Coordinates of N, CA and C in Angstrom, one line a residue:
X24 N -61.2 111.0 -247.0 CA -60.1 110.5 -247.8 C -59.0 109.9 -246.8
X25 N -59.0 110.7 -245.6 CA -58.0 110.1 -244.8 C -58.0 109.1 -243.7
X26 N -59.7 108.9 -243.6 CA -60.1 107.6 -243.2 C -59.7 106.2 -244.2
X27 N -60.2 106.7 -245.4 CA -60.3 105.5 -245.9 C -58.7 104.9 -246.1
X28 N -57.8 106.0 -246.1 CA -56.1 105.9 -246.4 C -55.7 104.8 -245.0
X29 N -56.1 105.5 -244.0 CA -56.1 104.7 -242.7 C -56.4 103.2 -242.9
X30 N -57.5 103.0 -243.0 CA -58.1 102.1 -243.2 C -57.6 101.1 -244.2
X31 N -57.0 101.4 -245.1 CA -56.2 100.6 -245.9 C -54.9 100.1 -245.3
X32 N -54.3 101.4 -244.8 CA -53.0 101.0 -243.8 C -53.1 99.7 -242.6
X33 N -54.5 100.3 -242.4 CA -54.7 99.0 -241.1 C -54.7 97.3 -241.7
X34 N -55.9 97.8 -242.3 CA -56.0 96.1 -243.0 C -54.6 95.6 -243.7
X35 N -53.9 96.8 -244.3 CA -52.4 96.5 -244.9 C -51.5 95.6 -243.7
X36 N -51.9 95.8 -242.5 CA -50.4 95.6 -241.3 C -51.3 94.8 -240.9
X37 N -52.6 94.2 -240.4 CA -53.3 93.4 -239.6 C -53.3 92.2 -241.1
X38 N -53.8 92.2 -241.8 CA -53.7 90.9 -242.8 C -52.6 89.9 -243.0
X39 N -51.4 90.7 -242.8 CA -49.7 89.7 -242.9 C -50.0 89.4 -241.3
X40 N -50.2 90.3 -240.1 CA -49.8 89.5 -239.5 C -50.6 88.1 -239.0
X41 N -51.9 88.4 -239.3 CA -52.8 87.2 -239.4 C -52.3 85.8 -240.6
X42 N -52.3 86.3 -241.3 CA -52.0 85.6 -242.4 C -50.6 84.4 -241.6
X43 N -49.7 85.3 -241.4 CA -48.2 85.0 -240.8 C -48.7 83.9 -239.7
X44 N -49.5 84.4 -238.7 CA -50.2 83.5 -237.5 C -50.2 82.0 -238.0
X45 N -51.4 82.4 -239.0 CA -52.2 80.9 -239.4 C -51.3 80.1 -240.0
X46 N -50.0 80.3 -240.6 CA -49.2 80.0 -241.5 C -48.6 79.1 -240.2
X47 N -48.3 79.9 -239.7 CA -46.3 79.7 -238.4 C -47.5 78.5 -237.6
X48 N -49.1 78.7 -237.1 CA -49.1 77.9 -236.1 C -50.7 76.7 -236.9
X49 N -50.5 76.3 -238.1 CA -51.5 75.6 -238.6 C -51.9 74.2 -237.8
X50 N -50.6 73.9 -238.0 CA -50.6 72.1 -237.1 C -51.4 72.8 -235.9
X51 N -50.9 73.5 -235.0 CA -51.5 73.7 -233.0 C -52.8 73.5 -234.0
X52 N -53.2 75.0 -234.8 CA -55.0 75.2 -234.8 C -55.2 74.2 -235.3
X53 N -55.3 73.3 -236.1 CA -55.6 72.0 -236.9 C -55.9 70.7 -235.5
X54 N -54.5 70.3 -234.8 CA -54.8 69.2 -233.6 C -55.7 69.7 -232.6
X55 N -55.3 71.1 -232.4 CA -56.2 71.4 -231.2 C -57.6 71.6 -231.3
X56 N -58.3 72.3 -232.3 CA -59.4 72.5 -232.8 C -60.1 71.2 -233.4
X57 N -59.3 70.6 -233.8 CA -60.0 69.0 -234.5 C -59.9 68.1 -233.2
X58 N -58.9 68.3 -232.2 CA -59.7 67.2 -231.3 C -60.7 68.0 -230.2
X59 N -60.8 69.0 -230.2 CA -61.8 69.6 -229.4 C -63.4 69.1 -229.9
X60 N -63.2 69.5 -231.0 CA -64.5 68.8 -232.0 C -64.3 67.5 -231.9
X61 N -63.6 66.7 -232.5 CA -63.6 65.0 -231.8 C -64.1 64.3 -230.4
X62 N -63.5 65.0 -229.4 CA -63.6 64.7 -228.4 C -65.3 65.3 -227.7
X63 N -66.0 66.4 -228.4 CA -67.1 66.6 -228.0 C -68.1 65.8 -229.2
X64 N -68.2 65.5 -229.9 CA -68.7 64.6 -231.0 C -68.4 63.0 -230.3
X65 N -67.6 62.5 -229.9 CA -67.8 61.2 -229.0 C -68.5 61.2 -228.3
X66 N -67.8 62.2 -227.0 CA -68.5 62.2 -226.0 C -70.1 62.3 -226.0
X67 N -70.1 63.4 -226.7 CA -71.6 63.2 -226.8 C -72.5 62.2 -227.1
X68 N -72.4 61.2 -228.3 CA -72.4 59.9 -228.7 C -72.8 59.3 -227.4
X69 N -71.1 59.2 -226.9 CA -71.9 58.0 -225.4 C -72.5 58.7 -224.2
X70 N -72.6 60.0 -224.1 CA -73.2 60.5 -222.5 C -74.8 60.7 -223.2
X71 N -74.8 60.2 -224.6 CA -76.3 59.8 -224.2 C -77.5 59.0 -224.2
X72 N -76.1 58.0 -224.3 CA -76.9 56.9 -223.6 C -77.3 57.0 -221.7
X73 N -76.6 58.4 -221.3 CA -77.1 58.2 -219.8 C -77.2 59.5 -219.8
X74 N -78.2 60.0 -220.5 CA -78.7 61.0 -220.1 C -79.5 61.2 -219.2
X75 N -80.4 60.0 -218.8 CA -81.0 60.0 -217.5 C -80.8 60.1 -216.3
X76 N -79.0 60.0 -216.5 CA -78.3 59.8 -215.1 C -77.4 61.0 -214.9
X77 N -78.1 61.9 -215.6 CA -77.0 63.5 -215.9 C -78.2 64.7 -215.2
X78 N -77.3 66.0 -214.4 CA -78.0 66.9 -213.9 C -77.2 67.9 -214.1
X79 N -77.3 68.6 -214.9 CA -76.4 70.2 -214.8 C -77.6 71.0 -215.3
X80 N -77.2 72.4 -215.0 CA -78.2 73.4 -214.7 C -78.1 73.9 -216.1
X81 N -79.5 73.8 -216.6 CA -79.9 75.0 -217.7 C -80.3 76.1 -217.5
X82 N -79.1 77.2 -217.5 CA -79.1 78.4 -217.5 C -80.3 79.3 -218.1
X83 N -81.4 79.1 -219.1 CA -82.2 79.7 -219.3 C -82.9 79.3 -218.9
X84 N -83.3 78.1 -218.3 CA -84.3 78.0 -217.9 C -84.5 78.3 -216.0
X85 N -83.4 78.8 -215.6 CA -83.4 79.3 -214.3 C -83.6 80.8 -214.4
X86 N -83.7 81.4 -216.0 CA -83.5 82.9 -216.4 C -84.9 82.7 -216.3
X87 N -85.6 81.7 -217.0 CA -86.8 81.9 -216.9 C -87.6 82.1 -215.4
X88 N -87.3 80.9 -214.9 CA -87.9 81.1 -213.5 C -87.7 82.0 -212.5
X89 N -86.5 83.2 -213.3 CA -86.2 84.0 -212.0 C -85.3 84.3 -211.3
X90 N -84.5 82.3 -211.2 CA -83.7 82.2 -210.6 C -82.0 82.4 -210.9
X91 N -81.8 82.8 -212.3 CA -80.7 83.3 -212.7 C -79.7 84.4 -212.0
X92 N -78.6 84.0 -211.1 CA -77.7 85.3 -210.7 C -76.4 85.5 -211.7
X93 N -76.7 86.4 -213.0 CA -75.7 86.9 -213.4 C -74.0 86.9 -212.9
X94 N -74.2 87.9 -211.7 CA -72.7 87.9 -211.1 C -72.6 86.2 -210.6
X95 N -72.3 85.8 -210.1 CA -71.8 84.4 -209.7 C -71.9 83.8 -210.7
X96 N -72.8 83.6 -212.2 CA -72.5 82.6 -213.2 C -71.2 83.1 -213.7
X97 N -71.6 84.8 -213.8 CA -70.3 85.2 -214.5 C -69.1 85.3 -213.7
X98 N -68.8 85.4 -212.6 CA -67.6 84.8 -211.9 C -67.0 84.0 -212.1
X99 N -68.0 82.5 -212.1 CA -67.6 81.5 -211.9 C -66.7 81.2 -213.4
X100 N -67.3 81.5 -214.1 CA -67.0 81.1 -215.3 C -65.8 81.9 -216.2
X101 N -65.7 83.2 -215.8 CA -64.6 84.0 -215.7 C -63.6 83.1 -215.2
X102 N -63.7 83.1 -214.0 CA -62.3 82.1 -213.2 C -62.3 80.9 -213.7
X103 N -62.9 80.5 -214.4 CA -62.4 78.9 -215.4 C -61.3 79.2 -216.4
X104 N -61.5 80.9 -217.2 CA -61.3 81.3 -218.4 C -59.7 81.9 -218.0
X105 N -59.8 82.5 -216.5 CA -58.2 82.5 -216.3 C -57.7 81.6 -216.0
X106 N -58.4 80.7 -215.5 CA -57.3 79.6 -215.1 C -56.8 79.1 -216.5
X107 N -57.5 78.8 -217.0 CA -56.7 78.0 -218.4 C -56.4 78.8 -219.3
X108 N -55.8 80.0 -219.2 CA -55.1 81.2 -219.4 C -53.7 81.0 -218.6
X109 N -53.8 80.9 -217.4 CA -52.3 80.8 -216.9 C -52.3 79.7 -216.8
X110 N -52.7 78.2 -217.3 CA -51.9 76.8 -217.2 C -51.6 77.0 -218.7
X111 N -52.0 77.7 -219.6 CA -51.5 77.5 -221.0 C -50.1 78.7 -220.9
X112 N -49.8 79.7 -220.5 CA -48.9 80.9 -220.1 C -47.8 80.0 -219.6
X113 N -47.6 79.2 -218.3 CA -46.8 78.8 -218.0 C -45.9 77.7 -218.7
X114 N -46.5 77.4 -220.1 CA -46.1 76.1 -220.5 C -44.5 76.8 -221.1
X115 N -44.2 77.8 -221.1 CA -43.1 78.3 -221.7 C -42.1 77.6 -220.7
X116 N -41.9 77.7 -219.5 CA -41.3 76.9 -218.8 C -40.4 75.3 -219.5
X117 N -41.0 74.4 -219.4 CA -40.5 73.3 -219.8 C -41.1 72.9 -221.7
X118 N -40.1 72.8 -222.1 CA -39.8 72.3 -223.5 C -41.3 71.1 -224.2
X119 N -41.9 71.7 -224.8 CA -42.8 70.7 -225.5 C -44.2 70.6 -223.9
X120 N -44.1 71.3 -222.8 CA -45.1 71.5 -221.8 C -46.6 71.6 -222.3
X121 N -46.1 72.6 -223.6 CA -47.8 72.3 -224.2 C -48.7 71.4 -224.7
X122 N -47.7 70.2 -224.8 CA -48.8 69.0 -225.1 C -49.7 68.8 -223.9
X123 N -49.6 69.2 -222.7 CA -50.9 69.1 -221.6 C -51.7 69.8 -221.6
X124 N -51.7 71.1 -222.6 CA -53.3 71.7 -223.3 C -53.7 70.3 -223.8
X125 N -53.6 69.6 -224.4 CA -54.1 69.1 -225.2 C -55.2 68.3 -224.2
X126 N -55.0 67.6 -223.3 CA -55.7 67.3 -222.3 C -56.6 68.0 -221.2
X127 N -55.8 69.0 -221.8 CA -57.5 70.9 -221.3 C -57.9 70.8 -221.9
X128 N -57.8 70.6 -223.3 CA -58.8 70.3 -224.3 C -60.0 69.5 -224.5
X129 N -58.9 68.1 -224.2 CA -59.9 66.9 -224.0 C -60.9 66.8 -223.2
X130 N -60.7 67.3 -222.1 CA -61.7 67.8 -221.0 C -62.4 68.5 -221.1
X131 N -62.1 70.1 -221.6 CA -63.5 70.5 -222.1 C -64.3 70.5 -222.9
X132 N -63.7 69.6 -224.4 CA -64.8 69.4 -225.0 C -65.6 68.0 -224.6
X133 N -64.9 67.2 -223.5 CA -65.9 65.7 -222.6 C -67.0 66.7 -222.2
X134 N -66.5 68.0 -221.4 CA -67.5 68.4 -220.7 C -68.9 69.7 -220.8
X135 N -67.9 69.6 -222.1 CA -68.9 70.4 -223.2 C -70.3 70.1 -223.5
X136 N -70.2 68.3 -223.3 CA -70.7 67.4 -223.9 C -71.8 66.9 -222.7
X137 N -71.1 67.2 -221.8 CA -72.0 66.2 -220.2 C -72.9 67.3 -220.1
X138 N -72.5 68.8 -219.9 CA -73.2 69.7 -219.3 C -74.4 69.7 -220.6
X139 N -74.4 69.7 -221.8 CA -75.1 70.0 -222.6 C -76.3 69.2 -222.3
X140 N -75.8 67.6 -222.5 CA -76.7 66.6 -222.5 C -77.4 66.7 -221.5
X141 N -76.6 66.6 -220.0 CA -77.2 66.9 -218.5 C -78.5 67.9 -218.5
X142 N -78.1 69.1 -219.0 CA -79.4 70.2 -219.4 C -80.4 70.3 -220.2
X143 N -80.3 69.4 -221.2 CA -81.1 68.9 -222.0 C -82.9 68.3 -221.7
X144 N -83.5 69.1 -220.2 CA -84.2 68.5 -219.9 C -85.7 69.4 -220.0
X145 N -85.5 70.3 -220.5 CA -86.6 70.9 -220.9 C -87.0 71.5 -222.9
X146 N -88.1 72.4 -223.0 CA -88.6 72.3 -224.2 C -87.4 72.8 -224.9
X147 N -87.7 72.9 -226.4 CA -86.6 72.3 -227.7 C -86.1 74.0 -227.0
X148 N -86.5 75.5 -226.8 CA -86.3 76.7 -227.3 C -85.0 76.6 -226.5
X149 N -85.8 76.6 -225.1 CA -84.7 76.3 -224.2 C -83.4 76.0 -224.3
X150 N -83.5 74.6 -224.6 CA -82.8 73.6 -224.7 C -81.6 74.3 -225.9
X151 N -82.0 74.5 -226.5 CA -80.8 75.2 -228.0 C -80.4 76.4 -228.0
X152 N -81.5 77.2 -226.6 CA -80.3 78.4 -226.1 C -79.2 78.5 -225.2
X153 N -79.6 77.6 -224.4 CA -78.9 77.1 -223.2 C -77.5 76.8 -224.2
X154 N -77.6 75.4 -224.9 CA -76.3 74.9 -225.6 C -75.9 75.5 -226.4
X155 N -76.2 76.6 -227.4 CA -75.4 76.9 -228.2 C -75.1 78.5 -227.9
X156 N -75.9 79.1 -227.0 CA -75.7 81.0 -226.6 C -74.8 80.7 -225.4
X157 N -74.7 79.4 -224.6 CA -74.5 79.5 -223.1 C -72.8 78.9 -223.0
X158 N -73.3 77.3 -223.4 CA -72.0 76.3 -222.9 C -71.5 75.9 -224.6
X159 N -72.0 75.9 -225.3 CA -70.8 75.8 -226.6 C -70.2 77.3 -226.9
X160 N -70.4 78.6 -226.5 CA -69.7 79.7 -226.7 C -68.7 79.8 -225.7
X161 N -69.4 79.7 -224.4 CA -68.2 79.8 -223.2 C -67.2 78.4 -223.5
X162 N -67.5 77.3 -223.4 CA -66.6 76.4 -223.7 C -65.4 76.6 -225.1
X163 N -66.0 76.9 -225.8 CA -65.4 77.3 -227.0 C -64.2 78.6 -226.5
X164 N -64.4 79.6 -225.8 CA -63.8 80.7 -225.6 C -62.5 80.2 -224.6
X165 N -62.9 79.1 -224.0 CA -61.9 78.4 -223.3 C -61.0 77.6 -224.1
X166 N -61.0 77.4 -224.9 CA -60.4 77.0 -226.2 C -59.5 77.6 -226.6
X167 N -60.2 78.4 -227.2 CA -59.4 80.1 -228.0 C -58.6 80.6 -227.2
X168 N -58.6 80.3 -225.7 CA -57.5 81.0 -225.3 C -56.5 80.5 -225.2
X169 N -56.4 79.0 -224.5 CA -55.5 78.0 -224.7 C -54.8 78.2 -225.9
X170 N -55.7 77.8 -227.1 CA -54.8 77.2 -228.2 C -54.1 78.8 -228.5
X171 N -54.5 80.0 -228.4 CA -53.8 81.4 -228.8 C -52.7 81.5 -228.3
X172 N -52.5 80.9 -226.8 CA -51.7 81.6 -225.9 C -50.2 80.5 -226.2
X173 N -50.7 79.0 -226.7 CA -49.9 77.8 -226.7 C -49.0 78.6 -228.1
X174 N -50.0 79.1 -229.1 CA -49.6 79.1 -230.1 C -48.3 80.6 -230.3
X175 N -48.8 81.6 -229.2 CA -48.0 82.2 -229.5 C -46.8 82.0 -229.0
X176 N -46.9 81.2 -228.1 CA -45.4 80.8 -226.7 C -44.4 80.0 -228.1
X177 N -45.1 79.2 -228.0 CA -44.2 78.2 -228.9 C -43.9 78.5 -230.6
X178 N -44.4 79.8 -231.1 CA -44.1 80.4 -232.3 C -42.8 81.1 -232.2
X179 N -42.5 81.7 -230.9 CA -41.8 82.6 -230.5 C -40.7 82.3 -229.3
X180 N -41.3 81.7 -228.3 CA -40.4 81.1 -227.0 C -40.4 80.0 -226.7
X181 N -40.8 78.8 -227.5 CA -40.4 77.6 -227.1 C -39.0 77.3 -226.1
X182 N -38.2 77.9 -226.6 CA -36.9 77.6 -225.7 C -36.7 78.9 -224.8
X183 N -37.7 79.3 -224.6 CA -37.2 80.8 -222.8 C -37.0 79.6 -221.9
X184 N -36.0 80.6 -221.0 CA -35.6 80.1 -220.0 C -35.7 81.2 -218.7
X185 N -35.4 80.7 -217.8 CA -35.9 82.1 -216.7 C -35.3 83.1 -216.7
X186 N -34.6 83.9 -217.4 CA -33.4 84.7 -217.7 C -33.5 85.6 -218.9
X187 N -35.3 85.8 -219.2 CA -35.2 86.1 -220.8 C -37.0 87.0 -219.9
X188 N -36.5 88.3 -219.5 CA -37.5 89.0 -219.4 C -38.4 89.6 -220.0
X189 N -37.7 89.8 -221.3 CA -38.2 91.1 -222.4 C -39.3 89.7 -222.3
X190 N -39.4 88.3 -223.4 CA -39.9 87.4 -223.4 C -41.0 87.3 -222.4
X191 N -41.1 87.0 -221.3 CA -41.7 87.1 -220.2 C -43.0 88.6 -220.2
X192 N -42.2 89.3 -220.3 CA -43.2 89.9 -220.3 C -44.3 90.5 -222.0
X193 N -43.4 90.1 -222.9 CA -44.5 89.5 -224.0 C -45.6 88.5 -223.5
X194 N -45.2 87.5 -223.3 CA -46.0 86.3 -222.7 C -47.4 86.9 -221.9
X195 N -46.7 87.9 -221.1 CA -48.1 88.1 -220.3 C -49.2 89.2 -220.4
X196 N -48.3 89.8 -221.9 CA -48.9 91.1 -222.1 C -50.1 90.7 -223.5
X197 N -49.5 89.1 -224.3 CA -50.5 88.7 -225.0 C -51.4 87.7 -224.4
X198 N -51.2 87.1 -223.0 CA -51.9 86.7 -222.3 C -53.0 87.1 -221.7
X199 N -52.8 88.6 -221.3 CA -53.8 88.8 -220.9 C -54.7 89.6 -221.7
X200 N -54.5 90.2 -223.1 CA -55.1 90.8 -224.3 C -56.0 89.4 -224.5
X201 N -55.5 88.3 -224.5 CA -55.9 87.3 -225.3 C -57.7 86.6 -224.2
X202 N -56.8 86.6 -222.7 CA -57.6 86.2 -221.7 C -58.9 87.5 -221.7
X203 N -58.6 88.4 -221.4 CA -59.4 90.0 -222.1 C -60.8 90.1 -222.6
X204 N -60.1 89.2 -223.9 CA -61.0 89.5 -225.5 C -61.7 88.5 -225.3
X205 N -61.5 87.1 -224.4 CA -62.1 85.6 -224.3 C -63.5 86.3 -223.3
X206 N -62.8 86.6 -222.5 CA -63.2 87.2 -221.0 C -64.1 87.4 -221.4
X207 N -64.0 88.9 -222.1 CA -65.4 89.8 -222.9 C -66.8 88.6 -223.6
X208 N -66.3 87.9 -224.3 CA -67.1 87.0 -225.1 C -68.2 86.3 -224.0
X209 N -67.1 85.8 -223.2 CA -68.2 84.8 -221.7 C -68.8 85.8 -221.3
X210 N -68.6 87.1 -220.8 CA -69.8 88.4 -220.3 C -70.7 88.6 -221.1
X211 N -70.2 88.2 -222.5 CA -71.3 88.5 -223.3 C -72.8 87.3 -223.4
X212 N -72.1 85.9 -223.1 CA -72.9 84.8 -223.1 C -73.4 84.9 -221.9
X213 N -73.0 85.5 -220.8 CA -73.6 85.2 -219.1 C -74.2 86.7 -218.9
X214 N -74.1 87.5 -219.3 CA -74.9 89.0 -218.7 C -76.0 88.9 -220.4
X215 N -74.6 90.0 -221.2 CA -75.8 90.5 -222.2 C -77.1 89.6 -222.8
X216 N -76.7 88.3 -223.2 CA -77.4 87.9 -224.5 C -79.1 87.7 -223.4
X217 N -78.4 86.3 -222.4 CA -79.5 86.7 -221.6 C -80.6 87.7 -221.2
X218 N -79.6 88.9 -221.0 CA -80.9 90.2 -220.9 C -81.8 90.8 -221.9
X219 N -81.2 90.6 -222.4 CA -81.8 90.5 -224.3 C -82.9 89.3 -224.3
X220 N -82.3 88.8 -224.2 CA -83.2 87.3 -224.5 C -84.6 87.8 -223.7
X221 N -84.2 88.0 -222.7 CA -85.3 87.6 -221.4 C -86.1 89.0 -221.6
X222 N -85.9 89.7 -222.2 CA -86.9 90.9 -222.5 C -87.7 90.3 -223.9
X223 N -86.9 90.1 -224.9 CA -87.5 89.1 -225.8 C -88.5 88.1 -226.0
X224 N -88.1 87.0 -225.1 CA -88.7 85.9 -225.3 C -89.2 85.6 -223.8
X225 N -88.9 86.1 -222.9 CA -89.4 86.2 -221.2 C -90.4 86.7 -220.7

């Protein structure tokens, strides 16, 4: 009985504030999420007409041959996920700064689009694990972090200035929860799914 009382309490305080989120920051999720999708829906369109002239590594299919190293994919790709964690963190700085997510945006969904196509060079199984367990999840999580982190700055601190510490250290205490939970998601596309897979289907 006193779970389920809990349990009601929780979903009672987590629903408004969700609700409140989507409300306060619709326009960010709406532009940012629709040109992410825009801008990988073009791109893709034209990189493939030169697909022949594209080389990025399909991750499963290096799993297959062996040659997959876990730690360095997941490094590397971790450090993409903070970086555009603290270029979206500092936009509190100068006034309206956030409109240059929008151009992290634009970039990773171009390159959402290259890496996909680029890898696109072996059979169908491959090919649709690679893009949608590998680089449309990790890319995507680079997204989510940006657009969370823009959206909370500017819900709340659009106008901090360097003199506003309580602020400041909100900023970096939902920053790095937010970078965290992204984090987690990419370990889950570069360690787990693969090890799974590759006992699976390997």
């Amino acid at each position: 009985m006193t779970k389920k009382n809990n349990f009601k309490l929780n979903k009672g305080v987590i629903s408004p504030i969700l609700k409140t989120f989507f409300r306060d920051n619709k326009l960010f999720l709406i532009t940012f999420f629709g040109l992410y999708a825009l801008i990988f829906a073009i791109s893709l369109f034209i990189v493939l007409n030169y697909q022949s002239q594209l080389s990025h590594d399909n991750y499963y299919q290096l799993l297959l041959e062996g040659e997959y190293s876990y730690v360095k994919v997941t490094l590397k790709y971790l450090f993409y996920n903070v970086l555009f964690a603290f270029c979206a963190s500092i936009t509190y700085k100068k006034k309206y700064a956030f409109a240059l997510m929008y151009f992290a945006v634009t970039f990773i969904g171009y390159r959402l689009a290259v890496n996909i196509v680029g890898s696109w060079q072996y059979n169908l199984l491959i090919n649709i694990l690679n893009a949608v367990l590998f680089y449309f999840i990790i890319f995507t999580a680079y997204v989510v972090t940006i657009v969370l982190i823009v959206c909370h700055i500017n819900s709340n601190y659009l106008y901090c200035n360097d003199r506003c510490p309580t602020t400041l250290k909100s900023i970096l205490k939902f920053s790095l929860i937010t970078t965290a939970t992204t984090s987690l998601v990419i370990i889950i596309s570069t360690v787990v799914l693969p090890l799974i897979l590759s006992k699976i289907l390997f």
